mmCIF file of C-alpha atoms in Angstrom:
data_model
loop_
_atom_site.group_PDB
_atom_site.id
_atom_site.type_symbol
_atom_site.label_atom_id
_atom_site.label_comp_id
_atom_site.label_asym_id
_atom_site.label_seq_id
_atom_site.Cartn_x
_atom_site.Cartn_y
_atom_site.Cartn_z
ATOM 1 C CA MET A 21 -408.919 16.453 -65.339
ATOM 2 C CA THR A 22 -408.118 20.136 -64.888
ATOM 3 C CA ASP A 23 -410.855 22.725 -65.187
ATOM 4 C CA PRO A 24 -410.784 23.813 -68.885
ATOM 5 C CA PHE A 25 -411.430 27.419 -67.850
ATOM 6 C CA LYS A 26 -408.348 27.402 -65.630
ATOM 7 C CA LEU A 27 -406.334 25.892 -68.448
ATOM 8 C CA TRP A 28 -407.575 28.594 -70.851
ATOM 9 C CA SER A 29 -406.879 31.409 -68.446
ATOM 10 C CA TYR A 30 -403.351 30.058 -67.986
ATOM 11 C CA LEU A 31 -402.690 29.613 -71.711
ATOM 12 C CA SER A 32 -404.249 32.907 -72.801
ATOM 13 C CA SER A 33 -402.108 34.868 -70.380
ATOM 14 C CA GLU A 34 -398.797 33.255 -71.431
ATOM 15 C CA PRO A 35 -396.779 34.398 -74.486
ATOM 16 C CA LEU A 36 -396.657 30.891 -76.022
ATOM 17 C CA LEU A 37 -400.271 30.717 -77.207
ATOM 18 C CA TRP A 38 -400.363 34.086 -78.983
ATOM 19 C CA LEU A 39 -396.913 33.690 -80.504
ATOM 20 C CA TRP A 40 -398.075 30.350 -81.929
ATOM 21 C CA ALA A 41 -401.391 31.836 -83.095
ATOM 22 C CA THR A 42 -399.515 34.609 -84.949
ATOM 23 C CA LEU A 43 -397.372 32.090 -86.828
ATOM 24 C CA ILE A 44 -400.353 29.847 -87.676
ATOM 25 C CA ALA A 45 -402.495 32.785 -88.847
ATOM 26 C CA TYR A 46 -399.688 34.003 -91.101
ATOM 27 C CA TRP A 47 -399.094 30.453 -92.354
ATOM 28 C CA ILE A 48 -402.780 30.217 -93.329
ATOM 29 C CA GLY A 49 -402.610 33.677 -94.950
ATOM 30 C CA ASP A 50 -399.482 32.737 -96.908
ATOM 31 C CA ALA A 51 -401.011 29.389 -98.003
ATOM 32 C CA ILE A 52 -404.144 31.155 -99.280
ATOM 33 C CA PHE A 53 -401.958 33.773 -101.012
ATOM 34 C CA LYS A 54 -400.000 31.004 -102.802
ATOM 35 C CA SER A 55 -403.108 28.968 -103.654
ATOM 36 C CA VAL A 56 -404.582 31.895 -105.626
ATOM 37 C CA ASN A 57 -401.421 32.400 -107.724
ATOM 38 C CA ARG A 58 -400.052 35.077 -105.390
ATOM 39 C CA SER A 59 -402.947 37.403 -106.171
ATOM 40 C CA PRO A 60 -402.380 40.777 -104.466
ATOM 41 C CA PHE A 61 -405.968 40.724 -103.188
ATOM 42 C CA ALA A 62 -405.122 37.766 -100.921
ATOM 43 C CA ASN A 63 -402.532 39.792 -98.992
ATOM 44 C CA PRO A 64 -401.102 37.459 -96.292
ATOM 45 C CA VAL A 65 -400.799 40.262 -93.689
ATOM 46 C CA MET A 66 -404.446 41.221 -94.171
ATOM 47 C CA ILE A 67 -405.659 37.604 -93.916
ATOM 48 C CA ALA A 68 -403.625 36.970 -90.756
ATOM 49 C CA VAL A 69 -404.840 40.233 -89.172
ATOM 50 C CA VAL A 70 -408.485 39.363 -89.922
ATOM 51 C CA ILE A 71 -408.112 35.836 -88.474
ATOM 52 C CA LEU A 72 -406.339 37.030 -85.308
ATOM 53 C CA GLY A 73 -408.665 40.007 -84.899
ATOM 54 C CA ALA A 74 -411.679 37.685 -85.044
ATOM 55 C CA VAL A 75 -410.100 35.293 -82.512
ATOM 56 C CA LEU A 76 -409.327 38.155 -80.099
ATOM 57 C CA LEU A 77 -412.863 39.554 -80.368
ATOM 58 C CA MET A 78 -414.478 36.121 -79.913
ATOM 59 C CA THR A 79 -412.347 35.174 -76.912
ATOM 60 C CA GLY A 80 -412.521 38.665 -75.406
ATOM 61 C CA THR A 81 -408.734 38.858 -75.295
ATOM 62 C CA PRO A 82 -407.348 42.405 -74.920
ATOM 63 C CA TYR A 83 -404.839 43.474 -77.593
ATOM 64 C CA GLN A 84 -402.177 44.090 -74.941
ATOM 65 C CA ARG A 85 -402.323 40.456 -73.795
ATOM 66 C CA TYR A 86 -402.078 39.253 -77.397
ATOM 67 C CA PHE A 87 -399.114 41.572 -77.956
ATOM 68 C CA ASP A 88 -397.252 40.151 -74.933
ATOM 69 C CA GLY A 89 -396.900 36.946 -76.968
ATOM 70 C CA ALA A 90 -396.642 38.437 -80.448
ATOM 71 C CA GLN A 91 -393.946 40.928 -79.459
ATOM 72 C CA PHE A 92 -391.254 38.363 -80.266
ATOM 73 C CA VAL A 93 -392.321 38.502 -83.914
ATOM 74 C CA HIS A 94 -392.771 42.283 -83.721
ATOM 75 C CA PHE A 95 -389.238 42.676 -82.358
ATOM 76 C CA MET A 96 -387.788 41.200 -85.558
ATOM 77 C CA LEU A 97 -389.021 44.258 -87.525
ATOM 78 C CA GLY A 98 -385.947 46.192 -86.354
ATOM 79 C CA PRO A 99 -383.320 43.627 -87.437
ATOM 80 C CA ALA A 100 -385.297 43.021 -90.675
ATOM 81 C CA THR A 101 -385.119 46.744 -91.462
ATOM 82 C CA VAL A 102 -381.338 46.574 -91.007
ATOM 83 C CA CYS A 103 -381.289 43.521 -93.348
ATOM 84 C CA LEU A 104 -382.774 45.668 -96.149
ATOM 85 C CA ALA A 105 -379.138 46.698 -96.665
ATOM 86 C CA VAL A 106 -378.526 43.294 -98.326
ATOM 87 C CA PRO A 107 -380.753 43.751 -101.428
ATOM 88 C CA LEU A 108 -379.892 47.448 -101.416
ATOM 89 C CA HIS A 109 -376.198 46.613 -101.683
ATOM 90 C CA ALA A 110 -376.868 44.179 -104.547
ATOM 91 C CA ASN A 111 -378.714 46.957 -106.427
ATOM 92 C CA LEU A 112 -376.326 49.804 -105.603
ATOM 93 C CA PRO A 113 -375.111 50.320 -109.215
ATOM 94 C CA LYS A 114 -378.741 50.667 -110.391
ATOM 95 C CA VAL A 115 -379.471 53.097 -107.565
ATOM 96 C CA LYS A 116 -376.466 55.273 -108.427
ATOM 97 C CA ARG A 117 -377.664 55.536 -112.035
ATOM 98 C CA ALA A 118 -381.150 56.616 -110.933
ATOM 99 C CA LEU A 119 -380.436 59.368 -108.399
ATOM 100 C CA LEU A 120 -382.446 62.067 -110.220
ATOM 101 C CA PRO A 121 -385.548 59.905 -110.814
ATOM 102 C CA ILE A 122 -385.338 58.862 -107.144
ATOM 103 C CA ALA A 123 -385.237 62.478 -105.925
ATOM 104 C CA ALA A 124 -388.097 63.559 -108.207
ATOM 105 C CA GLY A 125 -390.261 60.506 -107.473
ATOM 106 C CA LEU A 126 -389.695 60.970 -103.734
ATOM 107 C CA ILE A 127 -390.854 64.586 -103.666
ATOM 108 C CA ALA A 128 -393.838 63.907 -105.977
ATOM 109 C CA GLY A 129 -394.993 60.797 -104.078
ATOM 110 C CA SER A 130 -394.471 62.244 -100.617
ATOM 111 C CA VAL A 131 -396.261 65.555 -101.300
ATOM 112 C CA THR A 132 -399.149 63.739 -103.034
ATOM 113 C CA ALA A 133 -399.549 61.333 -100.110
ATOM 114 C CA ILE A 134 -399.756 64.092 -97.476
ATOM 115 C CA VAL A 135 -401.778 66.705 -99.407
ATOM 116 C CA SER A 136 -404.358 64.282 -100.830
ATOM 117 C CA VAL A 137 -405.126 62.496 -97.551
ATOM 118 C CA LEU A 138 -405.561 65.799 -95.692
ATOM 119 C CA ALA A 139 -407.673 67.373 -98.462
ATOM 120 C CA ILE A 140 -410.035 64.390 -98.728
ATOM 121 C CA ALA A 141 -410.341 63.835 -94.971
ATOM 122 C CA LYS A 142 -410.974 67.529 -94.294
ATOM 123 C CA SER A 143 -413.616 67.761 -97.018
ATOM 124 C CA MET A 144 -415.351 64.815 -95.339
ATOM 125 C CA GLY A 145 -415.372 66.513 -91.960
ATOM 126 C CA ALA A 146 -412.273 65.219 -90.130
ATOM 127 C CA GLY A 147 -411.250 67.252 -87.073
ATOM 128 C CA PRO A 148 -407.749 68.576 -86.279
ATOM 129 C CA GLU A 149 -406.715 65.534 -84.178
ATOM 130 C CA LEU A 150 -407.630 63.065 -86.924
ATOM 131 C CA LEU A 151 -405.878 65.215 -89.562
ATOM 132 C CA ALA A 152 -402.686 65.240 -87.481
ATOM 133 C CA SER A 153 -402.929 61.460 -87.060
ATOM 134 C CA LEU A 154 -403.425 61.005 -90.831
ATOM 135 C CA ALA A 155 -400.668 63.316 -92.128
ATOM 136 C CA PRO A 156 -397.782 60.815 -91.671
ATOM 137 C CA LYS A 157 -399.825 57.748 -92.748
ATOM 138 C CA SER A 158 -397.420 56.730 -95.550
ATOM 139 C CA VAL A 159 -394.372 56.574 -93.285
ATOM 140 C CA THR A 160 -392.930 53.582 -91.422
ATOM 141 C CA ALA A 161 -394.714 53.217 -88.058
ATOM 142 C CA PRO A 162 -392.036 54.343 -85.542
ATOM 143 C CA VAL A 163 -391.393 57.571 -87.482
ATOM 144 C CA ALA A 164 -395.113 58.176 -88.164
ATOM 145 C CA ILE A 165 -395.904 57.902 -84.448
ATOM 146 C CA GLY A 166 -393.243 60.484 -83.609
ATOM 147 C CA ILE A 167 -394.505 62.889 -86.292
ATOM 148 C CA SER A 168 -398.149 62.441 -85.253
ATOM 149 C CA GLN A 169 -397.280 63.137 -81.614
ATOM 150 C CA SER A 170 -395.466 66.367 -82.435
ATOM 151 C CA LEU A 171 -398.462 67.532 -84.532
ATOM 152 C CA GLY A 172 -401.061 66.842 -81.833
ATOM 153 C CA GLY A 173 -402.326 63.540 -83.269
ATOM 154 C CA GLU A 174 -403.220 60.311 -81.484
ATOM 155 C CA PRO A 175 -400.119 58.022 -81.703
ATOM 156 C CA SER A 176 -401.842 54.633 -81.416
ATOM 157 C CA LEU A 177 -404.538 55.624 -83.940
ATOM 158 C CA THR A 178 -401.715 56.694 -86.267
ATOM 159 C CA ALA A 179 -400.186 53.216 -85.955
ATOM 160 C CA ALA A 180 -403.483 51.629 -87.062
ATOM 161 C CA LEU A 181 -403.820 54.115 -89.973
ATOM 162 C CA VAL A 182 -400.229 53.425 -91.047
ATOM 163 C CA ILE A 183 -400.860 49.650 -91.171
ATOM 164 C CA LEU A 184 -404.120 50.161 -93.115
ATOM 165 C CA THR A 185 -402.278 52.386 -95.610
ATOM 166 C CA GLY A 186 -399.591 49.720 -96.022
ATOM 167 C CA MET A 187 -402.145 47.013 -96.744
ATOM 168 C CA ILE A 188 -404.067 49.248 -99.198
ATOM 169 C CA GLY A 189 -400.824 50.017 -101.057
ATOM 170 C CA ALA A 190 -399.698 46.373 -101.098
ATOM 171 C CA ILE A 191 -403.072 45.224 -102.452
ATOM 172 C CA THR A 192 -403.600 47.930 -105.099
ATOM 173 C CA VAL A 193 -400.078 48.533 -106.450
ATOM 174 C CA THR A 194 -399.722 45.551 -108.796
ATOM 175 C CA PRO A 195 -403.127 45.587 -110.565
ATOM 176 C CA MET A 196 -403.145 49.397 -110.784
ATOM 177 C CA LEU A 197 -399.638 49.805 -112.249
ATOM 178 C CA ASN A 198 -400.192 46.825 -114.597
ATOM 179 C CA LEU A 199 -403.357 48.506 -115.856
ATOM 180 C CA LEU A 200 -401.518 51.790 -116.421
ATOM 181 C CA GLY A 201 -398.696 49.998 -118.249
ATOM 182 C CA PHE A 202 -395.760 50.737 -115.907
ATOM 183 C CA ARG A 203 -392.927 48.279 -116.661
ATOM 184 C CA ASP A 204 -389.980 49.894 -114.872
ATOM 185 C CA TRP A 205 -389.414 47.784 -111.700
ATOM 186 C CA ARG A 206 -387.413 50.606 -110.144
ATOM 187 C CA ALA A 207 -390.297 53.081 -110.488
ATOM 188 C CA ARG A 208 -392.914 50.548 -109.359
ATOM 189 C CA GLY A 209 -390.963 49.541 -106.262
ATOM 190 C CA PHE A 210 -389.860 53.036 -105.351
ATOM 191 C CA ALA A 211 -393.393 54.463 -105.568
ATOM 192 C CA VAL A 212 -394.904 51.794 -103.313
ATOM 193 C CA GLY A 213 -392.085 52.190 -100.772
ATOM 194 C CA VAL A 214 -392.780 55.943 -100.589
ATOM 195 C CA ALA A 215 -396.586 55.573 -100.376
ATOM 196 C CA ALA A 216 -396.929 52.360 -98.343
ATOM 197 C CA HIS A 217 -393.675 51.947 -96.290
ATOM 198 C CA GLY A 218 -392.659 48.454 -95.098
ATOM 199 C CA ILE A 219 -395.814 46.540 -96.038
ATOM 200 C CA GLY A 220 -395.572 47.957 -99.565
ATOM 201 C CA THR A 221 -391.875 47.048 -99.542
ATOM 202 C CA ALA A 222 -392.675 43.459 -98.480
ATOM 203 C CA ARG A 223 -395.118 43.282 -101.406
ATOM 204 C CA ALA A 224 -392.475 44.659 -103.799
ATOM 205 C CA PHE A 225 -390.058 41.897 -102.722
ATOM 206 C CA GLN A 226 -392.775 39.299 -103.494
ATOM 207 C CA VAL A 227 -392.889 40.584 -107.067
ATOM 208 C CA HIS A 228 -389.298 41.486 -108.022
ATOM 209 C CA GLU A 229 -385.972 41.905 -106.196
ATOM 210 C CA THR A 230 -385.127 45.211 -107.897
ATOM 211 C CA ALA A 231 -388.579 46.551 -107.008
ATOM 212 C CA GLY A 232 -387.956 45.501 -103.387
ATOM 213 C CA ALA A 233 -384.573 47.232 -103.226
ATOM 214 C CA PHE A 234 -386.008 50.473 -104.639
ATOM 215 C CA ALA A 235 -388.991 50.220 -102.296
ATOM 216 C CA SER A 236 -386.582 50.052 -99.320
ATOM 217 C CA ILE A 237 -384.958 53.283 -100.482
ATOM 218 C CA GLY A 238 -388.338 54.955 -101.001
ATOM 219 C CA MET A 239 -389.449 53.958 -97.512
ATOM 220 C CA GLY A 240 -386.262 55.238 -95.852
ATOM 221 C CA LEU A 241 -386.143 58.553 -97.744
ATOM 222 C CA ASN A 242 -389.836 59.319 -97.231
ATOM 223 C CA ALA A 243 -389.477 58.842 -93.480
ATOM 224 C CA VAL A 244 -387.044 61.774 -93.471
ATOM 225 C CA LEU A 245 -388.916 63.965 -95.964
ATOM 226 C CA THR A 246 -392.322 63.543 -94.277
ATOM 227 C CA ALA A 247 -390.854 64.539 -90.911
ATOM 228 C CA PHE A 248 -390.086 67.926 -92.504
ATOM 229 C CA LEU A 249 -393.098 68.237 -94.850
ATOM 230 C CA ALA A 250 -396.005 67.069 -92.662
ATOM 231 C CA PRO A 251 -395.981 70.069 -90.238
ATOM 232 C CA VAL A 252 -395.740 72.541 -93.151
ATOM 233 C CA VAL A 253 -398.569 70.963 -95.159
ATOM 234 C CA LEU A 254 -400.775 70.462 -92.096
ATOM 235 C CA SER A 255 -400.538 74.175 -91.235
ATOM 236 C CA TYR A 256 -402.428 74.936 -94.493
ATOM 237 C CA PHE A 257 -405.275 72.683 -93.369
ATOM 238 C CA GLY A 258 -405.632 74.175 -89.870
ATOM 239 C CA MET B 20 -376.027 32.664 -88.432
ATOM 240 C CA ILE B 21 -374.680 33.822 -85.049
ATOM 241 C CA PRO B 22 -371.978 36.120 -86.535
ATOM 242 C CA ALA B 23 -374.551 37.507 -88.967
ATOM 243 C CA LEU B 24 -377.130 38.196 -86.243
ATOM 244 C CA SER B 25 -374.457 39.785 -84.048
ATOM 245 C CA LEU B 26 -373.474 42.108 -86.886
ATOM 246 C CA ILE B 27 -377.083 42.987 -87.730
ATOM 247 C CA LEU B 28 -377.975 43.708 -84.088
ATOM 248 C CA ALA B 29 -374.753 45.712 -83.690
ATOM 249 C CA CYS B 30 -375.812 47.936 -86.600
ATOM 250 C CA GLN B 31 -379.286 48.371 -85.103
ATOM 251 C CA LEU B 32 -377.804 49.163 -81.686
ATOM 252 C CA ALA B 33 -375.456 51.757 -83.191
ATOM 253 C CA GLY B 34 -378.442 53.227 -85.054
ATOM 254 C CA GLU B 35 -380.551 53.409 -81.873
ATOM 255 C CA ILE B 36 -377.730 55.119 -79.974
ATOM 256 C CA LEU B 37 -377.085 57.663 -82.743
ATOM 257 C CA SER B 38 -380.811 58.344 -83.252
ATOM 258 C CA ARG B 39 -381.410 59.001 -79.557
ATOM 259 C CA ALA B 40 -378.162 60.828 -78.802
ATOM 260 C CA MET B 41 -378.566 63.227 -81.735
ATOM 261 C CA GLN B 42 -382.404 63.286 -81.584
ATOM 262 C CA LEU B 43 -382.613 62.512 -85.305
ATOM 263 C CA PRO B 44 -385.965 62.128 -87.113
ATOM 264 C CA LEU B 45 -384.839 58.686 -88.361
ATOM 265 C CA PRO B 46 -385.484 55.574 -86.246
ATOM 266 C CA GLY B 47 -382.556 53.379 -85.109
ATOM 267 C CA PRO B 48 -383.223 50.473 -87.514
ATOM 268 C CA VAL B 49 -383.173 52.770 -90.591
ATOM 269 C CA LEU B 50 -379.833 54.225 -89.474
ATOM 270 C CA GLY B 51 -378.714 50.627 -88.792
ATOM 271 C CA MET B 52 -379.558 49.772 -92.405
ATOM 272 C CA ILE B 53 -377.309 52.618 -93.571
ATOM 273 C CA PHE B 54 -374.495 51.386 -91.289
ATOM 274 C CA LEU B 55 -374.790 47.823 -92.621
ATOM 275 C CA LEU B 56 -374.800 49.144 -96.191
ATOM 276 C CA LEU B 57 -371.576 51.058 -95.485
ATOM 277 C CA LEU B 58 -369.957 47.985 -93.889
ATOM 278 C CA MET B 59 -370.962 45.827 -96.862
ATOM 279 C CA SER B 60 -369.540 48.396 -99.278
ATOM 280 C CA VAL B 61 -366.101 48.326 -97.662
ATOM 281 C CA SER B 62 -365.853 44.634 -96.739
ATOM 282 C CA GLY B 63 -366.442 41.536 -98.856
ATOM 283 C CA LYS B 64 -366.202 39.499 -95.661
ATOM 284 C CA VAL B 65 -369.232 41.308 -94.162
ATOM 285 C CA GLN B 66 -371.181 40.661 -97.388
ATOM 286 C CA GLN B 67 -370.463 36.922 -97.122
ATOM 287 C CA ILE B 68 -371.486 36.744 -93.466
ATOM 288 C CA VAL B 69 -374.681 38.797 -93.712
ATOM 289 C CA ARG B 70 -376.137 37.815 -97.100
ATOM 290 C CA PRO B 71 -377.742 34.377 -96.334
ATOM 291 C CA THR B 72 -379.270 35.521 -93.019
ATOM 292 C CA GLY B 73 -380.449 38.787 -94.533
ATOM 293 C CA GLN B 74 -382.190 36.992 -97.379
ATOM 294 C CA PHE B 75 -383.793 34.530 -94.942
ATOM 295 C CA VAL B 76 -385.166 37.285 -92.705
ATOM 296 C CA LEU B 77 -386.535 39.296 -95.653
ATOM 297 C CA GLN B 78 -388.260 36.275 -97.222
ATOM 298 C CA HIS B 79 -391.024 36.591 -94.651
ATOM 299 C CA LEU B 80 -390.947 40.323 -94.052
ATOM 300 C CA SER B 81 -394.775 40.379 -94.226
ATOM 301 C CA LEU B 82 -395.092 38.154 -91.127
ATOM 302 C CA LEU B 83 -393.388 40.793 -88.991
ATOM 303 C CA PHE B 84 -396.200 43.322 -89.609
ATOM 304 C CA VAL B 85 -398.916 41.023 -88.276
ATOM 305 C CA PRO B 86 -398.646 41.882 -84.525
ATOM 306 C CA ALA B 87 -398.858 45.645 -85.239
ATOM 307 C CA GLY B 88 -401.641 44.991 -87.755
ATOM 308 C CA VAL B 89 -403.793 43.236 -85.167
ATOM 309 C CA GLY B 90 -403.654 46.556 -83.277
ATOM 310 C CA ILE B 91 -406.286 47.802 -85.743
ATOM 311 C CA VAL B 92 -408.755 45.705 -83.716
ATOM 312 C CA ALA B 93 -408.059 47.881 -80.690
ATOM 313 C CA HIS B 94 -409.076 50.923 -82.765
ATOM 314 C CA LEU B 95 -412.162 49.523 -84.478
ATOM 315 C CA GLY B 96 -414.335 51.977 -82.538
ATOM 316 C CA ALA B 97 -412.434 55.083 -83.609
ATOM 317 C CA LEU B 98 -412.093 53.809 -87.186
ATOM 318 C CA ARG B 99 -415.822 53.010 -87.459
ATOM 319 C CA GLU B 100 -416.723 56.450 -86.094
ATOM 320 C CA HIS B 101 -415.046 58.110 -89.096
ATOM 321 C CA GLY B 102 -416.058 55.219 -91.379
ATOM 322 C CA MET B 103 -416.503 56.092 -95.034
ATOM 323 C CA GLY B 104 -414.602 59.390 -95.059
ATOM 324 C CA LEU B 105 -411.542 57.739 -93.574
ATOM 325 C CA ALA B 106 -411.713 54.748 -95.941
ATOM 326 C CA VAL B 107 -412.025 57.007 -99.012
ATOM 327 C CA ALA B 108 -409.175 59.251 -97.824
ATOM 328 C CA LEU B 109 -406.799 56.320 -97.204
ATOM 329 C CA VAL B 110 -407.581 54.384 -100.390
ATOM 330 C CA VAL B 111 -407.625 57.338 -102.821
ATOM 331 C CA SER B 112 -404.586 59.038 -101.296
ATOM 332 C CA THR B 113 -402.474 55.863 -101.243
ATOM 333 C CA MET B 114 -403.326 54.908 -104.840
ATOM 334 C CA LEU B 115 -402.768 58.483 -106.042
ATOM 335 C CA ALA B 116 -399.379 58.722 -104.301
ATOM 336 C CA ILE B 117 -398.226 55.456 -105.920
ATOM 337 C CA VAL B 118 -399.261 56.522 -109.443
ATOM 338 C CA VAL B 119 -397.835 60.051 -109.155
ATOM 339 C CA GLY B 120 -394.566 58.777 -107.640
ATOM 340 C CA ALA B 121 -394.118 56.094 -110.320
ATOM 341 C CA ALA B 122 -395.086 58.462 -113.178
ATOM 342 C CA VAL B 123 -392.659 61.182 -112.079
ATOM 343 C CA PHE B 124 -389.881 58.594 -111.572
ATOM 344 C CA VAL B 125 -390.375 57.249 -115.124
ATOM 345 C CA ALA B 126 -390.636 60.736 -116.661
ATOM 346 C CA VAL B 127 -387.418 61.951 -115.027
ATOM 347 C CA ALA B 128 -385.651 58.685 -115.913
ATOM 348 C CA LYS B 129 -386.510 59.326 -119.583
ATOM 349 C CA LEU B 130 -385.453 62.994 -119.400
ATOM 350 C CA THR B 131 -382.101 62.166 -117.811
ATOM 351 C CA ARG B 132 -381.591 59.070 -119.994
ATOM 352 C CA SER B 133 -381.265 56.844 -116.930
ATOM 353 C CA ASP B 134 -383.717 54.341 -118.424
ATOM 354 C CA VAL B 135 -383.816 50.676 -117.517
ATOM 355 C CA ASP B 136 -381.138 48.569 -119.112
ATOM 356 C CA ASP B 137 -382.346 45.086 -118.194
#
């Protein structure tokens, strides 16, 4: 029989193992999510991240080696973003009728997201580098990283903050807006797309197709607006 | 499936090229989404080709965020260092932005009489 350590060192350095682990972890997360009546608190992304994070820490596997395998899943984010055109197209008449609410909700949500995170973090003692990394936290990762870089933030920390923001939004949006009595799927979806980018959008699609389509629009528009707003707002917190 | 994927990747590729050539603040895939939307608006054929694949890919959109999410593990040190302050800032700011965005959307929809009709 082969030395099990040799076998492990072979498997853990090949893409196959970590690609498989990513699918299994998500499968477990999705099964738990469904078994608790799709409760937002059992967010499948969060469960899968916790499982995989624990496995990496226990096996001493560096993130980069994990990512070599998982990048095949990660790659699909680009094509999936393009595919958001499909539900968007189906909802185009609704979107055209809601252009003013969309514009107003975008500005309100985007400004609130940037100003509030900087105000709270600064009052709790965050330094300039952390503030710059936090400013674009509500925006889809590739755009947020670019913004953070141009503001003097730490790009890879920004990526982690962006994902955390997405999970927080996806978990809190449904119970919070139910509690406050919001029934307009367009408003609910749009707001979570603006505040919590793609992970919020994925959550919106789990709840309602119209909410998902409006979340896609919110995510796309806020990426543009934050690129312009973040430097301006940050300069007041310098 | 193959025609649909070719079309989707073509849109993304066009988006990447435009984004880089013009140094736009939007990433390639978001521009690709706009391209696909335009193609779908002018061609029923494109709608037919892309719809089933698009719906399949979006069904498990959450899965695609897992690899980037695991990256949080690589930053546990930095995140722990700022601990509570960071957690409060992220949670409060995200919840506040959702409520304010949704409230303003609904208020303006009422003002402009573009209320829900379904």
